[in-house]
PDB file of N, CA and C in Angstrom:
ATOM      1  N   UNK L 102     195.660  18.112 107.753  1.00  0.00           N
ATOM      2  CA  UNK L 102     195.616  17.412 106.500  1.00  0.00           C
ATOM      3  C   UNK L 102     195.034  16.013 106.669  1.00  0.00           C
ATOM      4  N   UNK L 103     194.093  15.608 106.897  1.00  0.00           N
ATOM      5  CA  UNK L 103     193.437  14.422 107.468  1.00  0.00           C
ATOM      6  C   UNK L 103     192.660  14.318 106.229  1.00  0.00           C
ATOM      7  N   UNK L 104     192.378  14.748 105.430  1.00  0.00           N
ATOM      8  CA  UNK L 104     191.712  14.339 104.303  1.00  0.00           C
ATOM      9  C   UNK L 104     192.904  13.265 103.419  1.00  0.00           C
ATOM     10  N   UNK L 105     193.593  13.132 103.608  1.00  0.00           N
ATOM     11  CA  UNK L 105     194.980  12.729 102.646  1.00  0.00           C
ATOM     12  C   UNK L 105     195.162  11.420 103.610  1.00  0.00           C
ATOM     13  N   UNK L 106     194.379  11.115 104.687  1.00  0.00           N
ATOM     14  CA  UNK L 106     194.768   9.755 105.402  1.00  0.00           C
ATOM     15  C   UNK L 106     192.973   8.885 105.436  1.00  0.00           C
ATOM     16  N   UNK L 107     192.148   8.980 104.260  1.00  0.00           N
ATOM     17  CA  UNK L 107     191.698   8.453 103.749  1.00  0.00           C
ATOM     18  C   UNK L 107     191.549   7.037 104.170  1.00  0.00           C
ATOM     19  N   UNK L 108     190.413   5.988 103.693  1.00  0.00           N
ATOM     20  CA  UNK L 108     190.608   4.487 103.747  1.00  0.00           C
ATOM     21  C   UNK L 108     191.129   3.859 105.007  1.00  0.00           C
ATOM     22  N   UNK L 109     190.625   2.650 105.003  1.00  0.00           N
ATOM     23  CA  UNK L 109     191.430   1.791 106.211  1.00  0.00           C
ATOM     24  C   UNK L 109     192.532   1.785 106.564  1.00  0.00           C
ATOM     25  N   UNK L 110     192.917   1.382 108.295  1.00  0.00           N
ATOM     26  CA  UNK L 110     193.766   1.676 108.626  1.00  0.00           C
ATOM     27  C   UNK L 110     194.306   0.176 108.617  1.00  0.00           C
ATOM     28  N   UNK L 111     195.606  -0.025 108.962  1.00  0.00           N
ATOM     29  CA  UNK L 111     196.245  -1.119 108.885  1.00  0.00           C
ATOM     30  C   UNK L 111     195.880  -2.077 110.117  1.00  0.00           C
ATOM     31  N   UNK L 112     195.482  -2.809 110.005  1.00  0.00           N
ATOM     32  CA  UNK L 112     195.514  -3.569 112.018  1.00  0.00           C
ATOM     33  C   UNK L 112     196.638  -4.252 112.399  1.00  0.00           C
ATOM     34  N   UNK L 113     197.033  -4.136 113.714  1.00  0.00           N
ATOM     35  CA  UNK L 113     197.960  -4.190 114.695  1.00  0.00           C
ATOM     36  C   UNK L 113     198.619  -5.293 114.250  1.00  0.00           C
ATOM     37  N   UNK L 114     199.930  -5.936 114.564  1.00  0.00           N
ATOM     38  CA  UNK L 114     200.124  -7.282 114.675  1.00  0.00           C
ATOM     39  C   UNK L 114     199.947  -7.785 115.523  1.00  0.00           C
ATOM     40  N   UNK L 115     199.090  -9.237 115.265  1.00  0.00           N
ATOM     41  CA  UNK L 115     199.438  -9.986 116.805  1.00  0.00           C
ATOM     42  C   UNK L 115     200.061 -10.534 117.571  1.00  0.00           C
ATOM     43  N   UNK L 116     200.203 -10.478 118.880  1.00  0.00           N
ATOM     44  CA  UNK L 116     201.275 -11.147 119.404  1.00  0.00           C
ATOM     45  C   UNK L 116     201.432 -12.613 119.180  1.00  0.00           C
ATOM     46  N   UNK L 117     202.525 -12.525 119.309  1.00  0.00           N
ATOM     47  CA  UNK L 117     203.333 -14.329 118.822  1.00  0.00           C
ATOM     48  C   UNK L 117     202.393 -14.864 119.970  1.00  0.00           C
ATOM     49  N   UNK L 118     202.162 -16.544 119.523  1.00  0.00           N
ATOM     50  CA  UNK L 118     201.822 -17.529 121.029  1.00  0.00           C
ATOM     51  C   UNK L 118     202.181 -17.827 121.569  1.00  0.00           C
ATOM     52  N   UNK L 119     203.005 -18.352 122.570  1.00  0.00           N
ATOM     53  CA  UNK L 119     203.951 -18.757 123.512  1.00  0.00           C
ATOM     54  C   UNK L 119     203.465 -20.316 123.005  1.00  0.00           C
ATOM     55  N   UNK L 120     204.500 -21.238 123.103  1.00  0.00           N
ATOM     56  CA  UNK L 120     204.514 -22.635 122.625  1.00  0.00           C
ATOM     57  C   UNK L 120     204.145 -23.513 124.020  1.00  0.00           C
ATOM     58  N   UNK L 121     203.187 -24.150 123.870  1.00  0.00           N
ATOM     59  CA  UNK L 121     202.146 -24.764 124.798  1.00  0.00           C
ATOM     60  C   UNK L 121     203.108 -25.999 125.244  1.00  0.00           C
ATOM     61  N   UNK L 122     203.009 -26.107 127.167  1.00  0.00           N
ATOM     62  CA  UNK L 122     204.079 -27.767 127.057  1.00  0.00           C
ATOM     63  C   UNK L 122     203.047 -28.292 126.749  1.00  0.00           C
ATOM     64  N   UNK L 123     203.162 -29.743 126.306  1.00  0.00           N
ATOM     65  CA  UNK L 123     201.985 -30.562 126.249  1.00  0.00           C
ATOM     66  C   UNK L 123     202.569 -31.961 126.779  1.00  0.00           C
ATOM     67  N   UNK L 124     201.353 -32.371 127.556  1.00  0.00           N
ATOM     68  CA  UNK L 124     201.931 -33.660 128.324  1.00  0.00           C
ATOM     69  C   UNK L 124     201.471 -34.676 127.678  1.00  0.00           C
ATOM     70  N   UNK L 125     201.667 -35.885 128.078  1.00  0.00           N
ATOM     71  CA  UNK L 125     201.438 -37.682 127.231  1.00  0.00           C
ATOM     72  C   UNK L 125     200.079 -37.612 126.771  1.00  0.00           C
ATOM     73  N   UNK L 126     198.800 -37.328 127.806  1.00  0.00           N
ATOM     74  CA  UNK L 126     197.942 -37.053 127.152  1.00  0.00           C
ATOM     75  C   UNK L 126     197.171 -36.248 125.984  1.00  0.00           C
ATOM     76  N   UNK L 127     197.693 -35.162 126.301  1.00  0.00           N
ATOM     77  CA  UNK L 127     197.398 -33.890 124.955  1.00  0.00           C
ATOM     78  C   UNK L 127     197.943 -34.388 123.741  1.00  0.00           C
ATOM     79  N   UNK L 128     199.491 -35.065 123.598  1.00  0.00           N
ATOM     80  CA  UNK L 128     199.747 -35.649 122.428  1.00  0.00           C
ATOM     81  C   UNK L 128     199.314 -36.886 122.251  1.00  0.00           C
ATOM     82  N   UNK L 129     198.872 -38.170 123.001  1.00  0.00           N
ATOM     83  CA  UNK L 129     197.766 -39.026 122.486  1.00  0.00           C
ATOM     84  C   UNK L 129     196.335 -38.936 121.609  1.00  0.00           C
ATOM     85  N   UNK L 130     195.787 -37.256 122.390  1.00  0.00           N
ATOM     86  CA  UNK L 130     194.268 -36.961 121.789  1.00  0.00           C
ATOM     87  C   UNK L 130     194.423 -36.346 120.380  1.00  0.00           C
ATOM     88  N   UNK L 131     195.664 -35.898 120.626  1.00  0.00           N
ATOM     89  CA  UNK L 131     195.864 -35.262 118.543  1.00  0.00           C
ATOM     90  C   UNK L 131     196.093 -35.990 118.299  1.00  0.00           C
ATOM     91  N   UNK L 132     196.910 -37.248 118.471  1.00  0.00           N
ATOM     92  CA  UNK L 132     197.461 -38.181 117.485  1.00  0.00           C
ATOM     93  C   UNK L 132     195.645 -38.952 117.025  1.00  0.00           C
ATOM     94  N   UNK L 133     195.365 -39.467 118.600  1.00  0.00           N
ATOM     95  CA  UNK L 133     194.095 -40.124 118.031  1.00  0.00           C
ATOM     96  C   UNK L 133     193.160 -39.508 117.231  1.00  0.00           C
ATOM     97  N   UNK L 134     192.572 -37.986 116.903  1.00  0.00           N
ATOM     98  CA  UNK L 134     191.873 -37.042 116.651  1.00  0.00           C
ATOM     99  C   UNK L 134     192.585 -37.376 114.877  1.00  0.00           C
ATOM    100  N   UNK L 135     193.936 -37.313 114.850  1.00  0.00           N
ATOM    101  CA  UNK L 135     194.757 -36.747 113.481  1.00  0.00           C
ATOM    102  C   UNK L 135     194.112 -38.709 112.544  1.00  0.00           C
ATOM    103  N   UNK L 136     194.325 -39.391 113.408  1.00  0.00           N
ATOM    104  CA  UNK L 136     193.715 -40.495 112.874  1.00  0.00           C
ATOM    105  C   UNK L 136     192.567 -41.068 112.758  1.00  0.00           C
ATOM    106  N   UNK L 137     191.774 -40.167 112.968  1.00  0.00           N
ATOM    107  CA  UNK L 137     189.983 -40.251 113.139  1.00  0.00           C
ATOM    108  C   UNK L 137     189.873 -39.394 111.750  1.00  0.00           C
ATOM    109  N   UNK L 138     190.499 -38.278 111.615  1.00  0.00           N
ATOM    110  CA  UNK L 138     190.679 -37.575 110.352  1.00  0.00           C
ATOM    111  C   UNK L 138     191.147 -38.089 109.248  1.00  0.00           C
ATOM    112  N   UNK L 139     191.834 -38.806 109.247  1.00  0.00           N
ATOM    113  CA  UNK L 139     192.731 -39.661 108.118  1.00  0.00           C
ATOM    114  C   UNK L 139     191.463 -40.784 108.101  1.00  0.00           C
ATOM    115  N   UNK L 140     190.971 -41.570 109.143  1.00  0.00           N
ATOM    116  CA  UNK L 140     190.034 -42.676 108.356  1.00  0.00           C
ATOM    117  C   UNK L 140     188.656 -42.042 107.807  1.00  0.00           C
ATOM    118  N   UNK L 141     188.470 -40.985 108.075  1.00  0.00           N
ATOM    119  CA  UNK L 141     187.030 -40.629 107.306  1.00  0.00           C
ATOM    120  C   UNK L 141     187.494 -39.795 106.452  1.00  0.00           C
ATOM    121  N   UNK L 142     188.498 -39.603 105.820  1.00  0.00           N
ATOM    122  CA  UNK L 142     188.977 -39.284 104.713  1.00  0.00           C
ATOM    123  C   UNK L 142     188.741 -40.101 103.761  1.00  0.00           C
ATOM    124  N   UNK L 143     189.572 -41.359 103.997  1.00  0.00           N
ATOM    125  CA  UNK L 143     190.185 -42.663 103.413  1.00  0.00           C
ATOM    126  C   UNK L 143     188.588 -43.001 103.080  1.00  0.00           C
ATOM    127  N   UNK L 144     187.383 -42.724 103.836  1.00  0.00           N
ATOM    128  CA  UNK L 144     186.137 -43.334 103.524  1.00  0.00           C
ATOM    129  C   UNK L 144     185.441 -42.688 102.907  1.00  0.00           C
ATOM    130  N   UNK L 145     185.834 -41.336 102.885  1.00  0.00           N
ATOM    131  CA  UNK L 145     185.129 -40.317 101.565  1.00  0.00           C
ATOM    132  C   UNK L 145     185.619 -40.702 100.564  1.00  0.00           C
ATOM    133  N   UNK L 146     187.071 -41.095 100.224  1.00  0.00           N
ATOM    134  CA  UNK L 146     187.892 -41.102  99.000  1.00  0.00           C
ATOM    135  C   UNK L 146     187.283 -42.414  98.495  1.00  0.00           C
ATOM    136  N   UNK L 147     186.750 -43.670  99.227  1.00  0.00           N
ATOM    137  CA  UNK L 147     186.291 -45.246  98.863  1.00  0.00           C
ATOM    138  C   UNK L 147     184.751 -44.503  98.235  1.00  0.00           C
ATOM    139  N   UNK L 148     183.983 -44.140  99.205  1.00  0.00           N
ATOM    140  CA  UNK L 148     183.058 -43.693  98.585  1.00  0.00           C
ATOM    141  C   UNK L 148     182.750 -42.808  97.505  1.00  0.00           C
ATOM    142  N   UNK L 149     183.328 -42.217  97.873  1.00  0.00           N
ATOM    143  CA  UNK L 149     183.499 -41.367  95.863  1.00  0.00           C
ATOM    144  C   UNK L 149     183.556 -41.876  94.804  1.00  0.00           C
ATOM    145  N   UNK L 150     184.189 -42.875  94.727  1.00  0.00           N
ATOM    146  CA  UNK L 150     184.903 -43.133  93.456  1.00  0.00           C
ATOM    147  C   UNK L 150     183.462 -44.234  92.833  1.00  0.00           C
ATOM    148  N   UNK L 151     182.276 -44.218  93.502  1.00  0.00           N
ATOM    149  CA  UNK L 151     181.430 -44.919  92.693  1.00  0.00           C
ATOM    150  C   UNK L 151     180.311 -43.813  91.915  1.00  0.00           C
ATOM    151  N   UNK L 152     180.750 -42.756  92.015  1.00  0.00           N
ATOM    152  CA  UNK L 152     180.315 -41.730  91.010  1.00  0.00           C
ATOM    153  C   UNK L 152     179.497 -40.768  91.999  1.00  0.00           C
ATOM    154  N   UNK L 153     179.207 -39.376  91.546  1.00  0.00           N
ATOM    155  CA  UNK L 153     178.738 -38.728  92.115  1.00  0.00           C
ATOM    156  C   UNK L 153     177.069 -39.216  92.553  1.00  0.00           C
ATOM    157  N   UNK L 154     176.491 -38.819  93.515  1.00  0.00           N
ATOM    158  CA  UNK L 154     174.996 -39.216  94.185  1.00  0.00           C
ATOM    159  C   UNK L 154     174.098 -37.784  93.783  1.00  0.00           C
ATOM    160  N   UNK L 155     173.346 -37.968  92.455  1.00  0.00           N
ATOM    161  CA  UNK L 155     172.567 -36.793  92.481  1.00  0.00           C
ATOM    162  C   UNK L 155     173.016 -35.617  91.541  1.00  0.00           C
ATOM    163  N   UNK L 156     174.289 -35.927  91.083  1.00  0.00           N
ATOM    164  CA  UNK L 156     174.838 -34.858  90.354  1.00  0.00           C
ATOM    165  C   UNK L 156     174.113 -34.766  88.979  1.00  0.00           C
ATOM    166  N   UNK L 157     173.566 -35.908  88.374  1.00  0.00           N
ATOM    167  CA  UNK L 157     173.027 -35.702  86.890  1.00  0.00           C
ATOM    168  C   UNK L 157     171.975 -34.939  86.793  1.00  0.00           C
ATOM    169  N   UNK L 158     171.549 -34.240  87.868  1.00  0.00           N
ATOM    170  CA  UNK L 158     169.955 -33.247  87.697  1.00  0.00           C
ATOM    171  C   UNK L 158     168.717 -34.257  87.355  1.00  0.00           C
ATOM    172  N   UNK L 159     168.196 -33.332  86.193  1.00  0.00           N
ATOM    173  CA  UNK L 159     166.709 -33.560  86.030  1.00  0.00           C
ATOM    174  C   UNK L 159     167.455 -34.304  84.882  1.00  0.00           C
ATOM    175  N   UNK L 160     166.861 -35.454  84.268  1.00  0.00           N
ATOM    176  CA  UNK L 160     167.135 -36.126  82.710  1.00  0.00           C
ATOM    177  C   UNK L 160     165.781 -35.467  82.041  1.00  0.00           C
ATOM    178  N   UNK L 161     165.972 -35.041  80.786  1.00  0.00           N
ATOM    179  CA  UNK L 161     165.263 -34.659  80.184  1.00  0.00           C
ATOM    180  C   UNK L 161     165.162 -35.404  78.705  1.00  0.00           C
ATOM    181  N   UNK L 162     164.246 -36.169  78.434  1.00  0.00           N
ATOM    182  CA  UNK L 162     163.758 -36.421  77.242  1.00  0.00           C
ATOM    183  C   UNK L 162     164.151 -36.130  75.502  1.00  0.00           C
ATOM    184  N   UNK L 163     164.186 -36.973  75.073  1.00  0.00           N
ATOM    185  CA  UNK L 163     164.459 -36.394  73.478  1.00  0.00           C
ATOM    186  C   UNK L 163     163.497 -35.698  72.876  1.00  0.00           C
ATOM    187  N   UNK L 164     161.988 -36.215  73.236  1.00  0.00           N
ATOM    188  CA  UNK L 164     161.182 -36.069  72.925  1.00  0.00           C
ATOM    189  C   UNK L 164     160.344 -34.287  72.931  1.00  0.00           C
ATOM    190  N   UNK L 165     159.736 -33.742  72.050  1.00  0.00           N
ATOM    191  CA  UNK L 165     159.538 -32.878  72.481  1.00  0.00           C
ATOM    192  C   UNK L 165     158.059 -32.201  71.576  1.00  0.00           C
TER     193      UNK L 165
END
């Protein structure tokens, strides 16, 4: 009866990760990394707010 098991099959679960030690350094480079992320955030969010660059298209005329 293999016609009746049709369609995709389910995929496996994966195994759990084992929780990584991490020494003084490994948690310095995320912290510094997590705050390299946060300031070019903070500098997209400054820069934005003076309006979009390019978004108005083509201006088109009254005239016609």
């Amino acid at each position: 009866m293999s016609g009746r098991e049709g369609g995709k099959k389910k995929p496996l679960k994966a195994a759990k990760k084992q929780q990584q030690d991490l020494d003084d350094d490994d948690v310095a480079l995320k912290q510094k990394l997590k705050d390299e992320q946060k300031a070019l955030q903070a500098a997209k969010d400054k820069a934005g707010k003076k309006g979009p660059m390019g978004a108005s298209g083509i201006k088109k005329s009254g005239k016609k």
